Coordinates of C-alpha atoms in Angstrom, one line a residue:
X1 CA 15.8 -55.7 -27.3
X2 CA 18.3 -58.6 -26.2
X3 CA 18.0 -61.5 -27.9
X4 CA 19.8 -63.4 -25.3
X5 CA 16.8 -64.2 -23.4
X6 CA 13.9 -64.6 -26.3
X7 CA 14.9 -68.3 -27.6
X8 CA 11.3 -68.2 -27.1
X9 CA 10.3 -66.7 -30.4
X10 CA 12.5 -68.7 -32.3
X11 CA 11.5 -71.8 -32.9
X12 CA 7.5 -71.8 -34.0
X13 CA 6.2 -74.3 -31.9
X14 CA 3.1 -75.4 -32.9
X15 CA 0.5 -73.7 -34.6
X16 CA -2.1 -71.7 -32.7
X17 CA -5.1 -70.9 -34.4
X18 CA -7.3 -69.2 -36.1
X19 CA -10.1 -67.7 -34.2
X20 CA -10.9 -66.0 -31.0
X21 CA -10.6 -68.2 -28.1
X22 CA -11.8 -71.5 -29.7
X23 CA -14.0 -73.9 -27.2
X24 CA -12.1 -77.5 -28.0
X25 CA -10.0 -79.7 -25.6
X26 CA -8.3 -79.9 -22.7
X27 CA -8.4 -83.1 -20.3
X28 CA -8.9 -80.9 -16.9
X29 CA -10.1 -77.8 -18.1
X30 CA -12.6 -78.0 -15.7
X31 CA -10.8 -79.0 -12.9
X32 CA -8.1 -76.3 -13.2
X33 CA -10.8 -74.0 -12.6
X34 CA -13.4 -75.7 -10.6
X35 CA -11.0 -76.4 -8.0
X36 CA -10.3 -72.6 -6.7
X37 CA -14.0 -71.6 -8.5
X38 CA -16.3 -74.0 -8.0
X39 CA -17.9 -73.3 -4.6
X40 CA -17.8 -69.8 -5.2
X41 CA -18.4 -69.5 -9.1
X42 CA -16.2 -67.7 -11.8
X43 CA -15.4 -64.3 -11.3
X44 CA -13.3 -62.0 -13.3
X45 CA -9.9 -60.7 -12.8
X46 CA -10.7 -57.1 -12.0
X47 CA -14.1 -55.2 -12.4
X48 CA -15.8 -53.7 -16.0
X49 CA -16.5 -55.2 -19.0
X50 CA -13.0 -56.2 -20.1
X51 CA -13.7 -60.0 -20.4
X52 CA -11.3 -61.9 -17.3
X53 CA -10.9 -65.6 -18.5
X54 CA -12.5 -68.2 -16.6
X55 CA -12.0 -72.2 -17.1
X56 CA -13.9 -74.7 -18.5
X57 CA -13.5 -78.7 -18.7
X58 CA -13.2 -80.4 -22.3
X59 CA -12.7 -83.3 -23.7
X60 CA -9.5 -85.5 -23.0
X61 CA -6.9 -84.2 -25.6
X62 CA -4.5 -86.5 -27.8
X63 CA -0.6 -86.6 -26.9
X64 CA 0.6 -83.1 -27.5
X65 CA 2.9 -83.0 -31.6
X66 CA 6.6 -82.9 -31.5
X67 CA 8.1 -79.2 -31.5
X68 CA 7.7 -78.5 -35.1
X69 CA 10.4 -75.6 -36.1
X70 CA 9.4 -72.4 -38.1
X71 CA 8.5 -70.4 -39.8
X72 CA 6.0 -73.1 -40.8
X73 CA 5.8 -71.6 -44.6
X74 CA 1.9 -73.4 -44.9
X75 CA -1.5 -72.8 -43.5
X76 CA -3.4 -75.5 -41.0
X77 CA -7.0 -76.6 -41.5
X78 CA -8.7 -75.4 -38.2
X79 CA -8.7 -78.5 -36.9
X80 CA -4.8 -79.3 -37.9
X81 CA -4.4 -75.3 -36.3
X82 CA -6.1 -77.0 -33.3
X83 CA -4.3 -79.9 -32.8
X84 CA -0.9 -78.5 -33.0
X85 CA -1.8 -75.1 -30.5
X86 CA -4.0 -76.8 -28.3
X87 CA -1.2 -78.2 -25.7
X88 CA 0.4 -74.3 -25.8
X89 CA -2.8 -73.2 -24.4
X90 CA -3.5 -72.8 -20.6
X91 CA -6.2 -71.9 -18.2
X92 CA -5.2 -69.8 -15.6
X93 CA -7.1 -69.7 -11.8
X94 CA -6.1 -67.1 -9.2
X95 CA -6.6 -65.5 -6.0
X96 CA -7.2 -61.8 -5.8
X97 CA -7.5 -59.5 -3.0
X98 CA -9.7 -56.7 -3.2
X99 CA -12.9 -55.0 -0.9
X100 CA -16.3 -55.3 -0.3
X101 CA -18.9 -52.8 -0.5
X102 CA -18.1 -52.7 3.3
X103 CA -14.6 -51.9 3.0
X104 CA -13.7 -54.9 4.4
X105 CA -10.4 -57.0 2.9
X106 CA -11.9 -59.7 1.1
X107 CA -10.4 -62.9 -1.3
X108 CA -12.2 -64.2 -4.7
X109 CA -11.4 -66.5 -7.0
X110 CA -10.8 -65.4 -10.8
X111 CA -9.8 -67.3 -14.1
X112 CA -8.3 -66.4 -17.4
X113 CA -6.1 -67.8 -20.3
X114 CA -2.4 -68.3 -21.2
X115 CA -0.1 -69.5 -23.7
X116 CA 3.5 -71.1 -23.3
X117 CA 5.9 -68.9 -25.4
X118 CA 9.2 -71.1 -24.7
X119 CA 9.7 -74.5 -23.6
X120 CA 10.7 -73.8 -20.2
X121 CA 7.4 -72.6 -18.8
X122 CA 7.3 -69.0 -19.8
X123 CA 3.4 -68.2 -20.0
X124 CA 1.7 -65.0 -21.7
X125 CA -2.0 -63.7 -20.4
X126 CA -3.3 -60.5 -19.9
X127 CA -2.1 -57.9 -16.9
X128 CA -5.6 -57.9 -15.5
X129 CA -6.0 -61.7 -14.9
X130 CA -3.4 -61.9 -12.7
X131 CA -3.6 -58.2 -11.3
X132 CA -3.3 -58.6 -7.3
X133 CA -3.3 -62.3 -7.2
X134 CA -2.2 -63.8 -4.2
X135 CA -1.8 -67.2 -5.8
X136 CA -1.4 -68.6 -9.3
X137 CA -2.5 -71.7 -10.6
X138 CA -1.6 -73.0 -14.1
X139 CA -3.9 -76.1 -16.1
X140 CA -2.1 -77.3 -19.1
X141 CA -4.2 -79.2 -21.7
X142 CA -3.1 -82.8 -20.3
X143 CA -4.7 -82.1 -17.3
X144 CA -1.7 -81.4 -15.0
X145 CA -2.1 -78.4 -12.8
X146 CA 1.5 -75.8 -11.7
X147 CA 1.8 -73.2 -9.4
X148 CA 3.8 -70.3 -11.3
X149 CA 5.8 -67.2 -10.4
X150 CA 5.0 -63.8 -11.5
X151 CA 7.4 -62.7 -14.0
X152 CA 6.7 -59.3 -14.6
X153 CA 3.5 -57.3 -15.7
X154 CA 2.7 -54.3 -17.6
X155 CA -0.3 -52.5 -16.9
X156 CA -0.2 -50.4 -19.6
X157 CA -0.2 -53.0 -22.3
X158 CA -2.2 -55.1 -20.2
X159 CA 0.3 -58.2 -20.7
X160 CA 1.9 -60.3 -18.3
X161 CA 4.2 -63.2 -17.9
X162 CA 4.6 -65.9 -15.5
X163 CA 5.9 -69.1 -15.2
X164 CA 6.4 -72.8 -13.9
X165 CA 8.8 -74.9 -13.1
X166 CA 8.7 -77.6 -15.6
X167 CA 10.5 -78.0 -19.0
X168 CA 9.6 -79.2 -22.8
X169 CA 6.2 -77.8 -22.9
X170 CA 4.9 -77.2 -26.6
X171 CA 5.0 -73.2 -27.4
X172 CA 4.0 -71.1 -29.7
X173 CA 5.9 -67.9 -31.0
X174 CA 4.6 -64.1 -32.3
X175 CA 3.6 -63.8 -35.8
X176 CA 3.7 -60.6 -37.2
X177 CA 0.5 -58.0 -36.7
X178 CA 1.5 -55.9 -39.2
X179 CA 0.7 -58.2 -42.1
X180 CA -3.1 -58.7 -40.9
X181 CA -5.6 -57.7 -43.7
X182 CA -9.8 -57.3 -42.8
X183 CA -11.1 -60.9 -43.5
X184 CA -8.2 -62.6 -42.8
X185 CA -9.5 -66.1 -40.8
X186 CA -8.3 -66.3 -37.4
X187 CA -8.9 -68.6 -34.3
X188 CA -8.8 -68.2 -30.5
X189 CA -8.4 -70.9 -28.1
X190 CA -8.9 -70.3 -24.4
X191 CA -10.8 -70.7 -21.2
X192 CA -14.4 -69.2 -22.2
X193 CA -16.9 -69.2 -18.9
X194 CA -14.0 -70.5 -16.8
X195 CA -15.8 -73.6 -17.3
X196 CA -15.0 -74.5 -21.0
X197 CA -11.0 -74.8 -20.9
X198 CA -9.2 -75.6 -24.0
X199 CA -12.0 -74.4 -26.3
X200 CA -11.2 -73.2 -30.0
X201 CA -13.8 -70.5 -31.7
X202 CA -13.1 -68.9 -35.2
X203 CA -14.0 -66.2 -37.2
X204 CA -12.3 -63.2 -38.9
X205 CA -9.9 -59.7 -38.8
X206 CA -13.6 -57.3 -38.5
X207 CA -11.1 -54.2 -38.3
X208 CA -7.6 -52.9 -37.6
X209 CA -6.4 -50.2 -35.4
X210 CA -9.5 -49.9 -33.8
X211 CA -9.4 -47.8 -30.6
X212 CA -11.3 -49.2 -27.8
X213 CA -11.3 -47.7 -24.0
X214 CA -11.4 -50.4 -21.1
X215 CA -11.6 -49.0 -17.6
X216 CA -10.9 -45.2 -19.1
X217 CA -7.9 -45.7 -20.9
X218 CA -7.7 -46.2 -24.4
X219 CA -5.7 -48.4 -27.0
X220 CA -5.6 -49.7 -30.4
X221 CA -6.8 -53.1 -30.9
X222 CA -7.6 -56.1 -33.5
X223 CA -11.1 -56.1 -33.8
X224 CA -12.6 -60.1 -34.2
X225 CA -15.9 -61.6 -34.8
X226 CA -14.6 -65.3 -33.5
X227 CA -16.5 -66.0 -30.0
X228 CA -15.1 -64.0 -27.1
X229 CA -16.3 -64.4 -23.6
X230 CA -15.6 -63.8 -19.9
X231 CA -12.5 -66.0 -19.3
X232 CA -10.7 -65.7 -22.7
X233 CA -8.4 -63.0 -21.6
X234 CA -4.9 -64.0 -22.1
X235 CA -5.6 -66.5 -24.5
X236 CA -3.8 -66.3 -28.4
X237 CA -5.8 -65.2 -31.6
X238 CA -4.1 -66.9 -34.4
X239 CA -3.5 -67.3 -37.5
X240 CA -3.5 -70.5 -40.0
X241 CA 0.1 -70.9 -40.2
X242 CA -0.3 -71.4 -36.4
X243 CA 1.3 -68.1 -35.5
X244 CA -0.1 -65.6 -32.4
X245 CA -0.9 -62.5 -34.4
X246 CA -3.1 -61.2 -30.9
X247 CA -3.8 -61.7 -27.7
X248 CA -7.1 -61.4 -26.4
X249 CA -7.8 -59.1 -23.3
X250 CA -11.5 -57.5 -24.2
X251 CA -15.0 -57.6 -25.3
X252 CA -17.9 -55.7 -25.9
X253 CA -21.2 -56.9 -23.8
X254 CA -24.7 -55.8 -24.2
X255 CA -28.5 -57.0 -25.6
X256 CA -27.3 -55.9 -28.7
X257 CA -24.1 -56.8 -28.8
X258 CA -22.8 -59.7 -30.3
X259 CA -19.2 -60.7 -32.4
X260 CA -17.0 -57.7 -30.7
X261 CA -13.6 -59.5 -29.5
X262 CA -10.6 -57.3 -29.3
X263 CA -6.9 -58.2 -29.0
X264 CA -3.6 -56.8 -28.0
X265 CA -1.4 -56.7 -31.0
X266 CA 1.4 -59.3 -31.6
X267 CA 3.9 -56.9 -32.8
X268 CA 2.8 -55.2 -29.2
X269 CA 2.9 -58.0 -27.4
X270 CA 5.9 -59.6 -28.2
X271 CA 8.0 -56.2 -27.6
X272 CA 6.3 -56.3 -24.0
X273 CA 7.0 -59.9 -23.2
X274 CA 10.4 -59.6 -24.1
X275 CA 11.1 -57.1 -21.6
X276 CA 9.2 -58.7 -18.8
X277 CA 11.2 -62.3 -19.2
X278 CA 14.6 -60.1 -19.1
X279 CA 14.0 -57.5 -17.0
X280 CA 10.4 -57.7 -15.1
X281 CA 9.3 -54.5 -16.5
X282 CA 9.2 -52.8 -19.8
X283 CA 12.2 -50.5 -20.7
X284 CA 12.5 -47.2 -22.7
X285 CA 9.0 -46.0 -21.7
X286 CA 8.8 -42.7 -21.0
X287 CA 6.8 -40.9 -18.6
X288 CA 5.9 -37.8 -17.0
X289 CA 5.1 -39.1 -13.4
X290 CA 1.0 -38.1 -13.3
X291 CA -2.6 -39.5 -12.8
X292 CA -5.2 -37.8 -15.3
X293 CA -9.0 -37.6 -15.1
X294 CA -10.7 -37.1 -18.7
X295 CA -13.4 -35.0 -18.0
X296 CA -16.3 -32.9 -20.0
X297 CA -17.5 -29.3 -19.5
X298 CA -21.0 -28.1 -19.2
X299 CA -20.7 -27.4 -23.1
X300 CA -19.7 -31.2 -24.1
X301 CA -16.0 -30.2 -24.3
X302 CA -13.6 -32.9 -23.2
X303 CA -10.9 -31.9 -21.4
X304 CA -7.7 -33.4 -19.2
X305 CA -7.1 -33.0 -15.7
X306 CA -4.0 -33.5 -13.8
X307 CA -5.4 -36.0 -10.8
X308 CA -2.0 -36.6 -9.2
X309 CA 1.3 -35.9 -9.4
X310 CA 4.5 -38.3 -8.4
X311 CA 7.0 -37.1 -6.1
X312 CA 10.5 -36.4 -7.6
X313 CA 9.0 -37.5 -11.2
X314 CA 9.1 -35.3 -14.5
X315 CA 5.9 -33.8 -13.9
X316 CA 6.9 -32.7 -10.3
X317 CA 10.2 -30.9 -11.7
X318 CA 8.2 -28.7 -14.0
X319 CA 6.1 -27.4 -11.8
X320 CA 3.0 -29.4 -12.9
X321 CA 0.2 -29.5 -10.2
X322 CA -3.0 -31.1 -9.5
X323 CA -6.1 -29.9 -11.0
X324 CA -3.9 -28.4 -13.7
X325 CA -5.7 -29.2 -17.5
X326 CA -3.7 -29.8 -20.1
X327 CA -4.4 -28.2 -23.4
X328 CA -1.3 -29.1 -26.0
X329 CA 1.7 -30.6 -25.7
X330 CA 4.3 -29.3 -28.1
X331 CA 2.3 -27.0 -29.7
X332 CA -0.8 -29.7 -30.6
X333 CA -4.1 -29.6 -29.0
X334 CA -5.1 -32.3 -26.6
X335 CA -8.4 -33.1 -24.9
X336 CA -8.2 -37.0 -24.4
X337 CA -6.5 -39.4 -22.5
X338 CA -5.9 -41.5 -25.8
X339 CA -4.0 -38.2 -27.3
X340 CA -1.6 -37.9 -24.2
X341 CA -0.9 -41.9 -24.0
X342 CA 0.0 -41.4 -28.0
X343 CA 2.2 -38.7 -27.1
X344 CA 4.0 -40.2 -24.7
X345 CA 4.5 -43.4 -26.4
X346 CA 5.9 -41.8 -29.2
X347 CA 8.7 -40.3 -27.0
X348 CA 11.5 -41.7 -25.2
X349 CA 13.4 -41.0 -21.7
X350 CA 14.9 -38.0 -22.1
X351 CA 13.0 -36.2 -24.3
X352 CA 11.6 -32.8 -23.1
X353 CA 8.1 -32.2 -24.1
X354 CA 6.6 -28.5 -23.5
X355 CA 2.9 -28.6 -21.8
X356 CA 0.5 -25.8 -22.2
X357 CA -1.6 -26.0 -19.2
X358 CA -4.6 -24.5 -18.1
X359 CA -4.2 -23.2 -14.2
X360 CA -7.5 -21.9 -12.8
X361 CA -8.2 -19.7 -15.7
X362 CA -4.8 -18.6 -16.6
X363 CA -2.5 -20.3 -19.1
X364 CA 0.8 -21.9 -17.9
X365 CA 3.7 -23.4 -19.8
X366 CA 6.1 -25.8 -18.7
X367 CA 8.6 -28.2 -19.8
X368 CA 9.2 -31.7 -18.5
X369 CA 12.2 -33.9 -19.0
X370 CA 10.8 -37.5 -19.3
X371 CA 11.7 -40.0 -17.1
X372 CA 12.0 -43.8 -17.8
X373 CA 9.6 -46.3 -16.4
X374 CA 11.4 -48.4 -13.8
X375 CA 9.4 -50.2 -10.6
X376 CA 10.7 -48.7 -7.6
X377 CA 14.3 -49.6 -6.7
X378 CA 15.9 -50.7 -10.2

């Protein structure tokens, strides 16, 4: 990773929190949101249960604190944590395209959360609240709303950057993950509703490494019990010593459910935002160039099907075709999406990885030489 472009995480710039999307200040919170949403009500950033941010008005926030360089070496009180992350925090409002039930083309306005990660206007939030957005619209805690630029965005982390064009904002840097323990306190602040911008809720780590599958694909997440809702997505989970150990970008709904908040790891998140500031996209992902359905037999057996396959990509050179099932790679038995992701996330460009397929009945082995994720043209 070059460290010519990440002066971002660098300098800890005051303290996020330590909860899940805390609901606390923000002078326009409300407005941010209520401008683009407020004849046509919230709406999330793309369908399913995965929690799109929406904005919320708060109360009038005090000037933000001075940069405050780190590591900070301390913990905050929640309402020190507060203070200091508050003005880092943003509430996101879009414009998406998508269709009606009719087919028809239609616009919608959506709402999420961000965080400022430099202080030249770099700004972290979740892939799917910004996912085909026509326009983005950017409410800091003072009130003032930006237009920002797309930076770059990774769907299969589900982070993205963008960013305005305005200088000194108060940031906040990456903490590291990897030190988390069950119980640890945390706090979110974020946009909960997309009514409530600016709001602080806090709780605790409920679980580590826990895997969770949004819209069919699965990942490992920190599990929270602080207050998650529609319109938190994006926004940080912190720590006490005002560091983002997550970022938020799900949550489980139900009648029975309640105190299920997931997050995108720091340690993941950083790597990804790093990438998309230097280059737009990440590097050093490898990939095999194919669409999968996970499917189950008449006999409860899950199994995965090749649903599309790339022109010119690895998959396409080995002979790989649709409706193909894949039943190991390198020698180990797969039947989930989740096992092929971890596969191919634990390779690199290059690497040739042997797939034992399952072709109408017959078995079929092939070897594909992994490509490296790179949007078209670079």
């Amino acid at each position: 990773m070059e460290e010519k472009r990440t002066p971002i995480f660098k300098y800890a710039v005051l303290v996020f929190g330590i909860a899940v999307l805390m609901l606390g200040s923000g002078y326009a919170g409300m407005r941010i949101a209520m401008q683009e949403l407020m004849n046509n009500g919230p709406a999330e950033a793309a369908p399913g249960e995965r929690v799109i941010m929406v904005m919320t008005e708060a109360q009038p926030s005090q000037t933000a604190p001075a940069h405050v360089p780190g590591p900070f070496g301390g913990t905050f009180t929640l309402a020190d944590l507060f203070e200091n992350a508050n003005p880092a925090v943003v509430a996101i409002s879009t414009q998406i395209t998508g269709r009606n039930v009719f087919g028809q083309t239609v616009t919608r306005p959506t709402a999420g959360s961000g965080f400022f990660v430099s202080p030249n206007g770099y700004i972290v939030t979740n892939d799917h609240v910004i996912e085909n957005a026509t326009h983005i619209n950017v409410l800091k805690y003072d009130g003032t709303i930006h237009t920002a630029t797309l930076i770059g965005r990774d769907p299969d982390s589900d982070i993205a950057v963008i960013k305005i064009d305005a200088n000194n904002h108060t940031y906040l840097t990456f903490g590291d993950s990897g030190t988390l323990r069950v119980g640890d306190t945390v706090a979110a602040i974020g946009n909960p509703l997309g009514e409530l911008a600016n709001s602080m809720s806090a709780g605790i780590i409920s679980a580590l490494n826990r895997d969770v599958t949004i819209d069919g694909t699965t990942r490992t997440k920190i599990q929270t019990d602080a207050a998650v809702n529609r319109g938190n997505s994006g926004g940080p989970l912190l720590n006490l010593r005002g560091e983002v150990i997550g970022v938020i970008n799900a949550k489980s709904v139900g009648d029975n459910v309640e105190g299920l908040g997931f997050a995108i790891t720091a340690n993941q998140a950083r790597a990804v935002t790093e990438n998309l500031i230097t280059y737009g996209f990440v590097r050093g992902r490898a990939i095999l160039g194919i669409s999968v359905n996970e499917l189950t037999d008449t006999a409860g057996r899950r199994m995965v099907r090749i649903a599309a396959v790339g022109s010119d990509s690895a998959a396409a050179r080995a002979g790989i075709r649709v409706g193909d099932i894949i039943t190991h790679i390198d020698g180990t038995a797969i039947s989930t999406f989740a096992q092929l992701r971890t596969r191919l996330d634990n390779a690199s460009p290059g690497d040739a990885m042997e797939l034992r397929l399952n072709r109408n009945g017959q078995e079929v082995t092939v070897t594909a030489v992994l490509d490296e994720n790179r949007p078209a043209g670079v």
